[in-house]
Tab-separated table of C-alpha atoms in Angstrom:
chain	number	residue	atom	x	y	z
A	1	MET	CA	48.899	-37.721	61.260
A	2	THR	CA	45.678	-40.116	62.091
A	3	GLU	CA	43.962	-42.715	60.213
A	4	SER	CA	41.506	-40.545	59.527
A	5	ASN	CA	42.794	-37.851	57.850
A	6	THR	CA	45.089	-39.651	55.948
A	7	LYS	CA	42.349	-41.339	54.258
A	8	LYS	CA	40.817	-38.037	53.657
A	9	VAL	CA	43.656	-36.719	51.906
A	10	LEU	CA	43.348	-39.504	49.643
A	11	THR	CA	40.350	-39.367	48.901
A	12	TRP	CA	40.547	-35.768	47.552
A	13	LEU	CA	43.459	-36.860	46.047
A	14	GLN	CA	41.462	-39.391	44.497
A	15	ASN	CA	38.627	-37.341	43.588
A	16	ALA	CA	41.201	-34.680	42.153
A	17	VAL	CA	42.897	-37.151	39.669
A	18	GLY	CA	39.306	-38.043	38.692
A	19	ARG	CA	38.581	-34.598	38.215
A	20	VAL	CA	42.216	-33.926	36.061
A	21	ARG	CA	41.686	-36.644	33.891
A	22	GLU	CA	37.785	-35.799	33.349
A	23	PHE	CA	39.401	-32.563	31.953
A	24	ALA	CA	42.238	-34.101	29.727
A	25	TYR	CA	40.110	-36.551	28.044
A	26	ALA	CA	36.982	-34.636	27.872
A	27	GLU	CA	35.683	-34.489	24.457
A	28	PRO	CA	36.268	-30.776	22.962
A	29	THR	CA	32.958	-28.240	22.770
A	30	ALA	CA	31.495	-27.665	19.598
A	31	PRO	CA	31.146	-24.362	19.020
A	32	PRO	CA	28.018	-22.401	18.174
A	33	PRO	CA	27.047	-22.609	14.457
A	34	GLU	CA	27.763	-19.374	12.492
A	35	ARG	CA	24.605	-17.459	11.570
A	36	PRO	CA	23.980	-17.497	7.695
A	37	ARG	CA	24.635	-14.499	6.067
A	38	ILE	CA	21.279	-12.943	5.016
A	39	GLY	CA	20.006	-10.801	2.105
A	40	VAL	CA	17.161	-9.358	0.920
A	41	ALA	CA	16.514	-9.196	-2.860
A	42	LEU	CA	14.030	-6.619	-3.457
A	43	GLY	CA	11.733	-6.485	-7.010
A	44	GLY	CA	10.718	-3.355	-9.039
A	45	GLY	CA	6.728	-2.300	-9.038
A	46	PHE	CA	7.023	2.269	-8.991
A	47	ALA	CA	5.029	3.327	-6.034
A	48	ARG	CA	4.630	-0.313	-4.698
A	49	GLY	CA	8.117	-0.378	-4.594
A	50	ILE	CA	7.108	1.287	-1.065
A	51	ALA	CA	5.884	-1.813	0.089
A	52	HIS	CA	9.387	-2.915	0.646
A	53	LEU	CA	9.691	-0.590	3.814
A	54	GLY	CA	7.130	-1.985	5.707
A	55	VAL	CA	9.523	-5.811	5.287
A	56	LEU	CA	12.314	-3.971	6.021
A	57	ARG	CA	10.833	-2.549	9.310
A	58	VAL	CA	9.900	-6.025	10.292
A	59	LEU	CA	13.171	-7.696	9.918
A	60	GLN	CA	14.548	-4.981	11.939
A	61	GLU	CA	12.139	-4.861	14.285
A	62	GLU	CA	12.553	-9.047	14.841
A	63	ASN	CA	16.685	-8.796	14.965
A	64	ILE	CA	16.886	-10.339	11.590
A	65	PRO	CA	20.124	-8.922	9.910
A	66	VAL	CA	20.472	-7.745	6.446
A	67	ASP	CA	23.889	-8.318	5.852
A	68	VAL	CA	23.569	-8.094	1.544
A	69	LEU	CA	20.788	-6.458	-0.260
A	70	THR	CA	20.264	-6.503	-3.640
A	71	GLY	CA	17.242	-4.484	-5.449
A	72	THR	CA	15.678	-4.132	-9.283
A	73	SER	CA	13.834	-0.471	-10.294
A	74	ALA	CA	12.005	0.447	-7.655
A	75	GLY	CA	13.669	-1.905	-4.995
A	76	ALA	CA	17.125	-0.551	-6.645
A	77	LEU	CA	16.189	2.749	-4.732
A	78	LEU	CA	14.947	1.255	-1.890
A	79	ALA	CA	18.136	-0.744	-1.378
A	80	ILE	CA	20.270	2.302	-1.938
A	81	SER	CA	18.021	4.053	0.773
A	82	TYR	CA	18.527	1.397	3.400
A	83	ALA	CA	22.223	1.241	2.642
A	84	SER	CA	22.598	4.379	2.951
A	85	GLY	CA	21.944	4.276	6.967
A	86	HIS	CA	18.931	6.368	7.254
A	87	THR	CA	16.358	5.086	9.383
A	88	ILE	CA	13.055	3.089	7.846
A	89	ARG	CA	11.277	6.546	9.633
A	90	GLU	CA	13.810	9.080	7.709
A	91	ILE	CA	12.899	6.991	4.496
A	92	GLU	CA	8.980	6.401	5.067
A	93	ARG	CA	9.153	10.616	5.450
A	94	GLN	CA	11.058	11.014	2.029
A	95	ALA	CA	8.360	8.447	-0.444
A	96	ARG	CA	5.722	10.296	0.819
A	97	ALA	CA	7.092	13.833	-0.343
A	98	THR	CA	8.296	11.587	-3.773
A	99	ARG	CA	6.656	12.656	-6.849
A	100	PHE	CA	7.238	11.539	-10.405
A	101	LYS	CA	8.910	15.303	-11.023
A	102	ASP	CA	11.125	13.841	-8.223
A	103	PHE	CA	13.225	11.594	-10.774
A	104	GLY	CA	11.559	12.217	-14.402
A	105	ASN	CA	10.327	14.474	-16.943
A	106	TRP	CA	7.840	14.109	-19.397
A	107	LYS	CA	9.770	14.888	-22.384
A	108	LEU	CA	9.149	12.914	-25.725
A	109	SER	CA	11.608	11.139	-27.625
A	110	TRP	CA	12.054	7.861	-30.307
A	111	LEU	CA	12.678	6.086	-27.737
A	112	GLY	CA	11.143	6.996	-24.628
A	113	LEU	CA	7.845	8.897	-23.256
A	114	ALA	CA	9.864	10.506	-20.249
A	115	SER	CA	13.679	10.891	-19.245
A	116	ASN	CA	14.948	9.692	-15.657
A	117	GLN	CA	18.108	11.917	-15.511
A	118	LYS	CA	16.582	13.873	-12.582
A	119	LEU	CA	17.495	10.168	-10.865
A	120	GLU	CA	21.050	10.119	-11.381
A	121	HIS	CA	21.369	12.778	-8.650
A	122	TYR	CA	18.945	11.046	-6.062
A	123	PRO	CA	21.610	9.035	-3.987
A	124	ARG	CA	23.605	12.562	-3.356
A	125	LYS	CA	20.344	14.744	-3.003
A	126	PHE	CA	18.734	12.741	-0.668
A	127	LEU	CA	20.580	10.637	0.793
A	128	GLY	CA	24.252	12.014	1.233
A	129	VAL	CA	25.699	8.702	-0.875
A	130	THR	CA	27.483	8.745	-3.866
A	131	THR	CA	29.189	5.546	-4.890
A	132	PHE	CA	28.646	1.603	-3.842
A	133	GLU	CA	31.321	1.877	-1.484
A	134	ASP	CA	29.402	4.921	0.948
A	135	LEU	CA	27.064	2.812	1.716
A	136	LYS	CA	26.947	0.389	5.228
A	137	ILE	CA	25.823	-3.040	3.394
A	138	PRO	CA	27.348	-4.677	0.733
A	139	LEU	CA	24.517	-3.849	-2.782
A	140	ALA	CA	24.107	-4.900	-5.775
A	141	ILE	CA	21.941	-3.548	-8.409
A	142	ALA	CA	20.089	-4.845	-11.249
A	143	ALA	CA	19.247	-3.879	-15.036
A	144	THR	CA	18.708	-5.527	-18.545
A	145	ASP	CA	21.169	-5.028	-21.549
A	146	LEU	CA	18.689	-4.230	-23.913
A	147	GLY	CA	21.062	-5.745	-27.066
A	148	SER	CA	21.961	-8.984	-25.383
A	149	GLY	CA	18.953	-9.426	-22.961
A	150	GLU	CA	21.287	-10.248	-20.413
A	151	ALA	CA	21.365	-9.307	-16.570
A	152	VAL	CA	23.727	-6.243	-15.656
A	153	TYR	CA	24.961	-6.577	-11.751
A	154	PHE	CA	26.222	-3.129	-10.239
A	155	SER	CA	28.293	-3.297	-7.252
A	156	HIS	CA	30.745	-0.681	-7.608
A	157	GLY	CA	31.618	2.890	-8.714
A	158	GLN	CA	28.616	5.165	-9.058
A	159	LEU	CA	25.149	4.963	-7.883
A	160	GLY	CA	22.992	7.399	-9.652
A	161	PRO	CA	23.888	5.938	-13.016
A	162	ALA	CA	23.627	2.118	-12.061
A	163	LEU	CA	19.770	3.560	-10.280
A	164	ARG	CA	18.599	5.355	-13.529
A	165	ALA	CA	19.169	2.480	-15.545
A	166	SER	CA	17.473	-0.211	-13.464
A	167	CYS	CA	14.842	2.177	-13.556
A	168	ALA	CA	14.187	3.135	-17.317
A	169	TYR	CA	11.377	1.259	-17.501
A	170	PRO	CA	10.722	0.437	-21.428
A	171	GLY	CA	8.707	2.643	-23.146
A	172	MET	CA	8.156	5.400	-20.516
A	173	PHE	CA	12.150	6.226	-19.885
A	174	VAL	CA	15.081	6.939	-22.556
A	175	PRO	CA	17.299	3.690	-21.801
A	176	VAL	CA	20.277	4.663	-20.794
A	177	GLU	CA	23.902	3.810	-21.978
A	178	ILE	CA	26.775	2.873	-19.306
A	179	GLU	CA	30.083	1.813	-21.207
A	180	GLY	CA	28.597	1.429	-24.687
A	181	ARG	CA	25.224	-1.160	-23.477
A	182	MET	CA	21.863	0.369	-23.781
A	183	LEU	CA	20.384	-0.206	-20.505
A	184	VAL	CA	16.944	-0.370	-19.607
A	185	ASP	CA	14.686	-1.686	-16.247
A	186	GLY	CA	16.239	-5.025	-14.765
A	187	PHE	CA	13.088	-6.696	-14.475
A	188	LEU	CA	12.813	-7.583	-17.813
A	189	ALA	CA	16.117	-10.073	-16.598
A	190	ALA	CA	16.189	-10.236	-12.993
A	191	PRO	CA	12.699	-9.366	-11.320
A	192	VAL	CA	14.011	-10.393	-8.403
A	193	PRO	CA	18.413	-10.965	-8.350
A	194	VAL	CA	18.453	-13.453	-6.384
A	195	ASP	CA	21.038	-14.647	-8.262
A	196	ALA	CA	22.668	-11.056	-7.576
A	197	ALA	CA	22.489	-11.717	-3.458
A	198	ARG	CA	24.279	-15.082	-3.504
A	199	SER	CA	27.490	-13.603	-5.372
A	200	ILE	CA	27.613	-10.430	-3.435
A	201	GLY	CA	27.731	-13.390	-0.391
A	202	ALA	CA	23.898	-13.931	0.834
A	203	ASP	CA	24.243	-17.570	2.269
A	204	LEU	CA	19.747	-17.366	2.068
A	205	VAL	CA	18.003	-15.329	0.455
A	206	ILE	CA	14.544	-13.129	1.217
A	207	ALA	CA	12.750	-12.881	-2.566
A	208	VAL	CA	10.580	-9.851	-2.335
A	209	PHE	CA	7.981	-9.858	-5.424
A	210	LEU	CA	5.218	-6.998	-5.880
A	211	GLU	CA	3.158	-7.990	-8.037
A	212	ALA	CA	1.285	-5.452	-10.384
A	213	ALA	CA	-2.760	-5.967	-11.160
A	214	ASN	CA	-3.466	-6.962	-14.886
A	215	ASN	CA	-7.063	-6.963	-14.714
A	216	ARG	CA	-8.418	-3.332	-14.808
A	217	VAL	CA	-8.777	-0.824	-17.434
A	218	PRO	CA	-6.270	1.654	-18.759
A	219	SER	CA	-6.092	4.608	-18.481
A	220	SER	CA	-3.335	6.103	-20.090
A	221	ILE	CA	-0.442	4.749	-22.176
A	222	VAL	CA	1.604	4.055	-18.740
A	223	ASP	CA	-0.944	1.944	-18.234
A	224	VAL	CA	-1.231	-0.108	-21.146
A	225	ILE	CA	3.223	-0.722	-21.084
A	226	GLY	CA	2.205	-1.744	-17.281
A	227	LEU	CA	-0.386	-3.817	-17.807
A	228	SER	CA	1.458	-5.925	-21.328
A	229	PHE	CA	4.864	-6.038	-19.213
A	230	ALA	CA	2.793	-7.107	-16.252
A	231	ILE	CA	0.752	-10.541	-18.528
A	232	LEU	CA	4.935	-10.820	-20.189
A	233	GLN	CA	6.023	-11.246	-16.126
A	234	ARG	CA	3.315	-14.047	-15.437
A	235	HIS	CA	4.099	-16.447	-18.115
A	236	ALA	CA	8.051	-15.595	-17.750
A	237	ASP	CA	10.007	-18.168	-16.591
A	238	LEU	CA	10.581	-17.327	-13.262
A	239	GLU	CA	13.738	-19.080	-11.731
A	240	TRP	CA	14.127	-16.394	-9.490
A	241	ARG	CA	11.782	-18.601	-7.655
A	242	ALA	CA	13.293	-21.508	-7.367
A	243	ARG	CA	16.083	-20.432	-5.849
A	244	ALA	CA	15.226	-17.600	-3.243
A	245	ASP	CA	14.766	-19.013	0.024
A	246	ILE	CA	11.866	-17.331	0.972
A	247	ILE	CA	9.770	-15.366	-1.201
A	248	ILE	CA	7.941	-12.468	0.468
A	249	GLU	CA	4.685	-11.338	-1.740
A	250	PRO	CA	2.848	-8.139	-0.549
A	251	ILE	CA	-0.485	-7.487	-1.583
A	252	VAL	CA	-0.318	-4.457	-3.387
A	253	LYS	CA	-2.682	-5.384	-6.918
A	254	ASP	CA	-4.575	-2.604	-6.646
A	255	PHE	CA	-2.339	0.167	-6.082
A	256	LEU	CA	-1.942	2.176	-9.226
A	257	TRP	CA	2.126	2.928	-10.030
A	258	ASP	CA	1.850	6.486	-9.313
A	259	ASP	CA	-0.099	5.716	-5.644
A	260	PHE	CA	2.426	7.904	-3.687
A	261	GLU	CA	0.411	9.419	-1.585
A	262	LYS	CA	-0.790	5.646	-0.545
A	263	THR	CA	2.199	4.916	1.557
A	264	THR	CA	1.149	3.942	4.989
A	265	GLU	CA	-0.762	1.627	3.259
A	266	LEU	CA	2.119	1.001	0.636
A	267	ILE	CA	3.578	0.021	3.700
A	268	ALA	CA	1.341	-1.770	5.443
A	269	ALA	CA	1.057	-4.167	2.555
A	270	GLY	CA	4.835	-5.086	3.566
A	271	GLU	CA	4.297	-5.229	6.884
A	272	ALA	CA	1.399	-8.061	6.870
A	273	ALA	CA	3.579	-10.613	4.230
A	274	ALA	CA	6.809	-9.837	6.386
A	275	ARG	CA	4.439	-10.990	9.582
A	276	ALA	CA	3.719	-13.410	7.994
A	277	ALA	CA	6.690	-15.199	6.818
A	278	LEU	CA	8.437	-14.786	9.607
A	279	PRO	CA	7.706	-18.445	10.895
A	280	LYS	CA	9.267	-19.844	7.567
A	281	ILE	CA	12.398	-17.177	8.094
A	282	ARG	CA	13.097	-18.758	10.916
A	283	ALA	CA	13.197	-21.959	9.777
A	284	ALA	CA	14.854	-21.600	7.086
A	285	ILE	CA	18.079	-19.608	9.376
A	286	ALA	CA	17.672	-22.426	11.586
A	287	SER	CA	18.493	-25.463	8.843
A	288	LYS	CA	21.127	-23.030	7.840
A	289	CYS	CA	22.426	-23.020	11.199
A	290	GLY	CA	22.144	-26.312	12.158
A	291	THR	CA	19.592	-26.165	14.894
A	292	GLU	CA	16.245	-26.579	16.061
A	293	THR	CA	13.408	-23.693	15.091
A	294	SER	CA	12.101	-24.220	18.565
A	295	LYS	CA	15.494	-23.539	20.311
A	296	ILE	CA	14.906	-19.576	18.469
A	297	ASN	CA	12.809	-17.449	20.031
A	298	PRO	CA	11.279	-14.825	18.230
A	299	GLY	CA	12.982	-11.639	17.872
A	300	GLN	CA	15.921	-13.711	18.136
A	301	VAL	CA	17.885	-14.634	15.391
């Protein structure tokens, strides 16, 4: 072997040894940060709850996953619908067709003006699900114990009774008895069930609150009840706000409790509010991941 070839071989060997040493002593590559489990907590609002569809549509279009869902009252109904696996379009079609007669009937009693017994069959009849275990997304539903004033959360077993209790608006619907407890609408104790979302696994919670107007002239006893509770809600100690990572508040004040025929406008209000909140949502996700916001591209988290 010539001197020239010998030098080439030695140079190659030295380089090879250097590469092996670099590999052996290199700092291990850090694994990519884990994405936080995202929970969406939906507040109540009768027909105004249709605005939740707009929020969910934007999250879906922007590839922001929903790992956990919770709901109060109308929010519970929309949460079940979405968690059942139905598409936004299918849920929207059902929302357009929904009327009071589909979930309640006027039946005056000492405990309420109407019964929401029909609502117990809604998940099976319209969504094809009967238990929490049938759902595609973990879900918790909030109701209020009329005796203790505490929030009661359902996340297992039959959907119908839990949904009915969560939607038993005081004064309007008769309370629902479950396991010896008299339960009414969840909005009294959990207007937006943020704590419930964390209890079933959410690391980051997006809360959606639907405020009702309280300055219009009432035209029925239902309006009187609703306006009264709206005033109470404004002055309540809203602890859930401090516990939510992001709060989305669609502008739905001007919609009435039974404005089901205004589905298009309600969904649009939800979409507008969700799109306005996207920068904060992405920043919150990035913060939980420990990455820079700028590294998260629109439509990707």
